[in-house]
mmCIF file of C-alpha atoms and ligand atoms in Angstrom:
data_model
loop_
_atom_site.group_PDB
_atom_site.id
_atom_site.type_symbol
_atom_site.label_atom_id
_atom_site.label_comp_id
_atom_site.label_asym_id
_atom_site.label_seq_id
_atom_site.Cartn_x
_atom_site.Cartn_y
_atom_site.Cartn_z
ATOM 1 C CA MET A 1 0.000 0.000 0.000
ATOM 2 C CA LEU A 2 2.788 2.370 0.999
ATOM 3 C CA HIS A 3 4.589 1.458 -2.139
ATOM 4 C CA VAL A 4 1.594 2.312 -4.261
ATOM 5 C CA ARG A 5 1.253 5.698 -2.553
ATOM 6 C CA ARG A 6 4.921 6.474 -3.078
ATOM 7 C CA SER A 7 4.892 5.680 -6.728
ATOM 8 C CA PHE A 8 1.729 7.748 -7.114
ATOM 9 C CA MET A 9 3.532 10.697 -5.504
ATOM 10 C CA VAL A 10 6.533 10.279 -7.774
ATOM 11 C CA LEU A 11 4.203 10.187 -10.722
ATOM 12 C CA CYS A 12 2.479 13.326 -9.471
ATOM 13 C CA ASP A 13 5.791 15.076 -9.034
ATOM 14 C CA ARG A 14 6.571 14.322 -12.621
ATOM 15 C CA CYS A 15 3.195 15.460 -13.767
ATOM 16 C CA SER A 16 3.441 18.743 -11.870
ATOM 17 C CA VAL A 17 6.755 19.366 -13.603
ATOM 18 C CA LEU A 18 5.044 18.595 -16.884
ATOM 19 C CA VAL A 19 2.168 20.923 -16.015
ATOM 20 C CA PHE A 20 4.660 23.643 -15.144
ATOM 21 C CA TYR A 21 6.517 23.334 -18.429
ATOM 22 C CA THR A 22 3.305 23.191 -20.423
ATOM 23 C CA ALA A 23 2.078 26.343 -18.707
ATOM 24 C CA ALA A 24 5.404 28.069 -19.303
ATOM 25 C CA CYS A 25 5.284 27.128 -22.981
ATOM 26 C CA PHE A 26 1.758 28.453 -23.388
ATOM 27 C CA ALA A 27 2.712 31.701 -21.652
ATOM 28 C CA LEU A 28 5.655 32.101 -23.994
ATOM 29 C CA ILE A 29 3.640 31.361 -27.120
ATOM 30 C CA HIS A 30 0.881 33.690 -25.982
ATOM 31 C CA SER A 31 3.251 36.579 -25.299
ATOM 32 C CA CYS A 32 4.841 36.210 -28.719
ATOM 33 C CA ARG A 33 1.707 35.631 -30.766
ATOM 34 C CA GLY A 34 0.082 38.691 -32.274
ATOM 35 C CA GLN A 35 2.784 40.990 -31.034
ATOM 36 C CA SER A 36 3.823 42.701 -34.213
ATOM 37 C CA GLU A 37 6.637 45.200 -34.160
ATOM 38 C CA VAL A 38 6.282 48.685 -35.604
ATOM 39 C CA ILE A 39 9.054 49.067 -38.153
ATOM 40 C CA GLY A 40 10.381 52.253 -39.722
ATOM 41 C CA PRO A 41 13.239 53.074 -42.085
ATOM 42 C CA LEU A 42 16.840 52.978 -40.849
ATOM 43 C CA GLN A 43 17.779 56.072 -42.839
ATOM 44 C CA PRO A 44 16.234 59.556 -42.655
ATOM 45 C CA VAL A 45 13.747 60.415 -45.387
ATOM 46 C CA VAL A 46 15.028 63.299 -47.490
ATOM 47 C CA ALA A 47 12.641 65.586 -49.348
ATOM 48 C CA LEU A 48 12.706 68.847 -51.231
ATOM 49 C CA ILE A 49 10.260 71.682 -50.502
ATOM 50 C CA GLY A 50 7.000 71.119 -52.352
ATOM 51 C CA ASP A 51 7.463 67.332 -52.694
ATOM 52 C CA ASP A 52 4.827 64.766 -51.774
ATOM 53 C CA ILE A 53 6.598 62.187 -49.632
ATOM 54 C CA ILE A 54 6.019 58.943 -47.729
ATOM 55 C CA LEU A 55 7.280 58.260 -44.223
ATOM 56 C CA PRO A 56 7.394 54.433 -44.117
ATOM 57 C CA CYS A 57 5.972 52.523 -41.142
ATOM 58 C CA ASN A 58 4.869 48.879 -41.124
ATOM 59 C CA LEU A 59 3.616 46.182 -38.790
ATOM 60 C CA ASP A 60 5.859 43.141 -38.871
ATOM 61 C CA PRO A 61 4.659 40.407 -38.945
ATOM 62 C CA VAL A 62 1.805 41.790 -41.027
ATOM 63 C CA MET A 63 -1.411 42.542 -39.116
ATOM 64 C CA ASP A 64 -4.545 44.216 -40.432
ATOM 65 C CA ALA A 65 -4.330 47.758 -39.053
ATOM 66 C CA PHE A 66 -7.583 49.112 -40.508
ATOM 67 C CA ASP A 67 -9.474 48.760 -37.214
ATOM 68 C CA MET A 68 -6.561 49.789 -35.038
ATOM 69 C CA ALA A 69 -5.744 53.296 -33.886
ATOM 70 C CA VAL A 70 -2.654 54.808 -35.488
ATOM 71 C CA GLU A 71 -1.012 58.015 -34.336
ATOM 72 C CA TRP A 72 1.645 60.001 -36.156
ATOM 73 C CA ALA A 73 3.057 62.760 -33.968
ATOM 74 C CA ARG A 74 5.939 65.161 -33.415
ATOM 75 C CA SER A 75 6.741 65.709 -29.761
ATOM 76 C CA ASP A 76 8.088 69.218 -30.511
ATOM 77 C CA LEU A 77 4.657 70.421 -31.664
ATOM 78 C CA ASP A 78 1.594 71.447 -29.675
ATOM 79 C CA PRO A 79 -0.805 69.844 -30.472
ATOM 80 C CA ARG A 80 1.661 67.143 -31.359
ATOM 81 C CA PHE A 81 -0.488 65.144 -33.780
ATOM 82 C CA VAL A 82 0.328 65.022 -37.459
ATOM 83 C CA LEU A 83 -2.348 62.379 -38.113
ATOM 84 C CA VAL A 84 -4.770 60.396 -35.951
ATOM 85 C CA TRP A 85 -6.532 57.350 -37.426
ATOM 86 C CA ARG A 86 -9.293 55.922 -35.225
ATOM 87 C CA ASP A 87 -12.412 53.805 -35.931
ATOM 88 C CA GLY A 88 -11.568 53.793 -39.637
ATOM 89 C CA VAL A 89 -11.453 57.606 -39.850
ATOM 90 C CA ASP A 90 -8.688 60.194 -40.311
ATOM 91 C CA LEU A 91 -9.500 62.680 -37.510
ATOM 92 C CA GLU A 92 -8.678 65.944 -39.255
ATOM 93 C CA SER A 93 -9.549 68.053 -36.179
ATOM 94 C CA LYS A 94 -6.789 66.421 -34.089
ATOM 95 C CA LYS A 95 -4.011 67.530 -36.421
ATOM 96 C CA HIS A 96 -1.639 70.369 -35.763
ATOM 97 C CA PRO A 97 -2.937 73.223 -37.981
ATOM 98 C CA SER A 98 0.170 73.206 -40.203
ATOM 99 C CA TYR A 99 -0.735 69.652 -41.348
ATOM 100 C CA THR A 100 -4.439 70.249 -42.058
ATOM 101 C CA ARG A 101 -5.416 68.363 -45.232
ATOM 102 C CA ARG A 102 -1.743 67.636 -45.977
ATOM 103 C CA THR A 103 -1.357 64.239 -44.288
ATOM 104 C CA SER A 104 -3.018 60.899 -44.991
ATOM 105 C CA LEU A 105 -2.623 57.147 -44.679
ATOM 106 C CA PHE A 106 -2.904 54.720 -47.578
ATOM 107 C CA THR A 107 -6.270 53.288 -46.528
ATOM 108 C CA ASP A 108 -6.060 50.373 -48.987
ATOM 109 C CA GLU A 109 -2.682 49.407 -47.513
ATOM 110 C CA LEU A 110 -3.760 49.307 -43.856
ATOM 111 C CA LYS A 111 -4.935 45.702 -44.158
ATOM 112 C CA ASN A 112 -1.337 44.811 -45.096
ATOM 113 C CA GLY A 113 -0.047 46.443 -41.929
ATOM 114 C CA ASN A 114 1.260 49.364 -43.969
ATOM 115 C CA ILE A 115 0.656 52.477 -41.843
ATOM 116 C CA SER A 116 3.004 54.746 -43.798
ATOM 117 C CA LEU A 117 2.252 58.465 -43.704
ATOM 118 C CA LYS A 118 1.902 60.602 -46.807
ATOM 119 C CA ILE A 119 2.747 64.293 -46.480
ATOM 120 C CA SER A 120 1.803 66.531 -49.390
ATOM 121 C CA LYS A 121 3.595 69.745 -50.399
ATOM 122 C CA VAL A 122 6.414 69.435 -47.884
ATOM 123 C CA LYS A 123 7.414 72.645 -46.083
ATOM 124 C CA LEU A 124 10.724 73.485 -44.455
ATOM 125 C CA SER A 125 8.948 73.418 -41.076
ATOM 126 C CA ASP A 126 8.019 69.729 -41.673
ATOM 127 C CA GLU A 127 11.607 68.747 -40.933
ATOM 128 C CA GLY A 128 11.812 66.780 -37.700
ATOM 129 C CA THR A 129 11.354 63.497 -35.896
ATOM 130 C CA TYR A 130 8.044 61.737 -36.436
ATOM 131 C CA LYS A 131 6.696 59.059 -34.131
ATOM 132 C CA CYS A 132 4.569 56.279 -35.638
ATOM 133 C CA PHE A 133 2.613 54.791 -32.716
ATOM 134 C CA VAL A 134 0.083 51.944 -32.445
ATOM 135 C CA PRO A 135 -1.592 52.222 -28.990
ATOM 136 C CA GLU A 136 -3.102 48.716 -29.151
ATOM 137 C CA LEU A 137 0.348 47.151 -29.476
ATOM 138 C CA ASN A 138 1.986 49.832 -27.322
ATOM 139 C CA LYS A 139 4.733 49.956 -29.940
ATOM 140 C CA HIS A 140 6.237 52.821 -31.868
ATOM 141 C CA THR A 141 9.065 53.742 -34.172
ATOM 142 C CA THR A 142 10.525 57.070 -35.182
ATOM 143 C CA VAL A 143 11.149 58.408 -38.671
ATOM 144 C CA GLN A 144 13.446 61.324 -39.387
ATOM 145 C CA LEU A 145 12.461 63.784 -42.118
ATOM 146 C CA VAL A 146 15.086 66.072 -43.596
ATOM 147 C CA VAL A 147 13.856 68.852 -45.860
ATOM 148 C CA GLY A 148 16.215 70.427 -48.354
ATOM 149 C CA THR A 149 15.912 73.336 -50.721
ATOM 150 C CA TRP A 150 17.043 73.472 -54.337
ATOM 151 C CA GLN A 151 19.749 75.941 -53.277
ATOM 152 C CA LEU A 152 21.074 73.447 -50.738
ATOM 153 C CA LEU A 153 20.965 70.610 -53.256
ATOM 154 C CA ARG A 154 22.767 72.701 -55.861
ATOM 155 C CA ALA A 155 25.399 73.710 -53.300
ATOM 156 C CA MET A 156 25.966 70.041 -52.400
ATOM 157 C CA LEU A 157 26.235 68.977 -56.039
ATOM 158 C CA THR A 158 28.602 71.822 -56.877
ATOM 159 C CA LYS A 159 30.778 70.856 -53.942
ATOM 160 C CA GLN A 160 30.768 67.222 -55.073
ATOM 161 C CA VAL A 161 31.765 68.219 -58.619
ATOM 162 C CA SER A 162 34.567 70.511 -57.445
ATOM 163 C CA ASN A 163 35.967 67.845 -55.090
HETATM 164 C C1 NAG B 1 3.123 51.080 -48.279
HETATM 165 O O1 NAG B 1 2.280 51.783 -49.153
HETATM 166 C C2 NAG B 1 2.927 52.768 -49.942
HETATM 167 C C3 NAG B 1 1.882 53.477 -50.771
HETATM 168 O O2 NAG B 1 1.179 52.601 -51.579
HETATM 169 C C4 NAG B 1 3.995 52.121 -50.806
HETATM 170 O O3 NAG B 1 4.689 53.100 -51.542
HETATM 171 C C5 NAG B 1 4.962 51.354 -49.912
HETATM 172 O O4 NAG B 1 5.905 50.670 -50.715
HETATM 173 C C6 NAG B 1 4.217 50.379 -49.040
HETATM 174 N N1 NAG B 1 5.142 49.735 -48.134
HETATM 175 C C7 NAG B 1 5.293 48.418 -48.080
HETATM 176 C C8 NAG B 1 6.312 47.903 -47.118
HETATM 177 O O5 NAG B 1 4.621 47.673 -48.752
#
């Protein structure tokens, strides 16, 4: 009888170890699943005044972002928002006035996790650091925008030629 009880306890010890590992595995899988990263470009985006440009930002692995909130912001501005996408709508009233009707997302691309920002008719004052943030994932990336003028470009090219 004692023997039976002992072997039952040994068995139970083993099974509690098994239960522990199974639980740990599930916890690990759960914490990794569905946790896309927000990915931006490694290099700054360079634009000339008046250009229409794209600041790249993507969810990787791909997740449908259409029903998610997406915020593009510059922390040096007040209000800081460049674009706010919520409930399938671009909330124009949230934008900093200098970006009114100049920023948009590619709505057909959202389902591919492409939350890149389009800025039309770039101004010199658009230069700065942009944050691409997905509240639901609590993840963000930053994208640097450098704005040049034709004079600057010509100066750089001239310098390159003379070197
Ligand atoms: C995201 O969409 C824009 C606009 O269509 C496109 O230029 C860009 O290549 C897309 N990015 C990716 C990673 O597919």
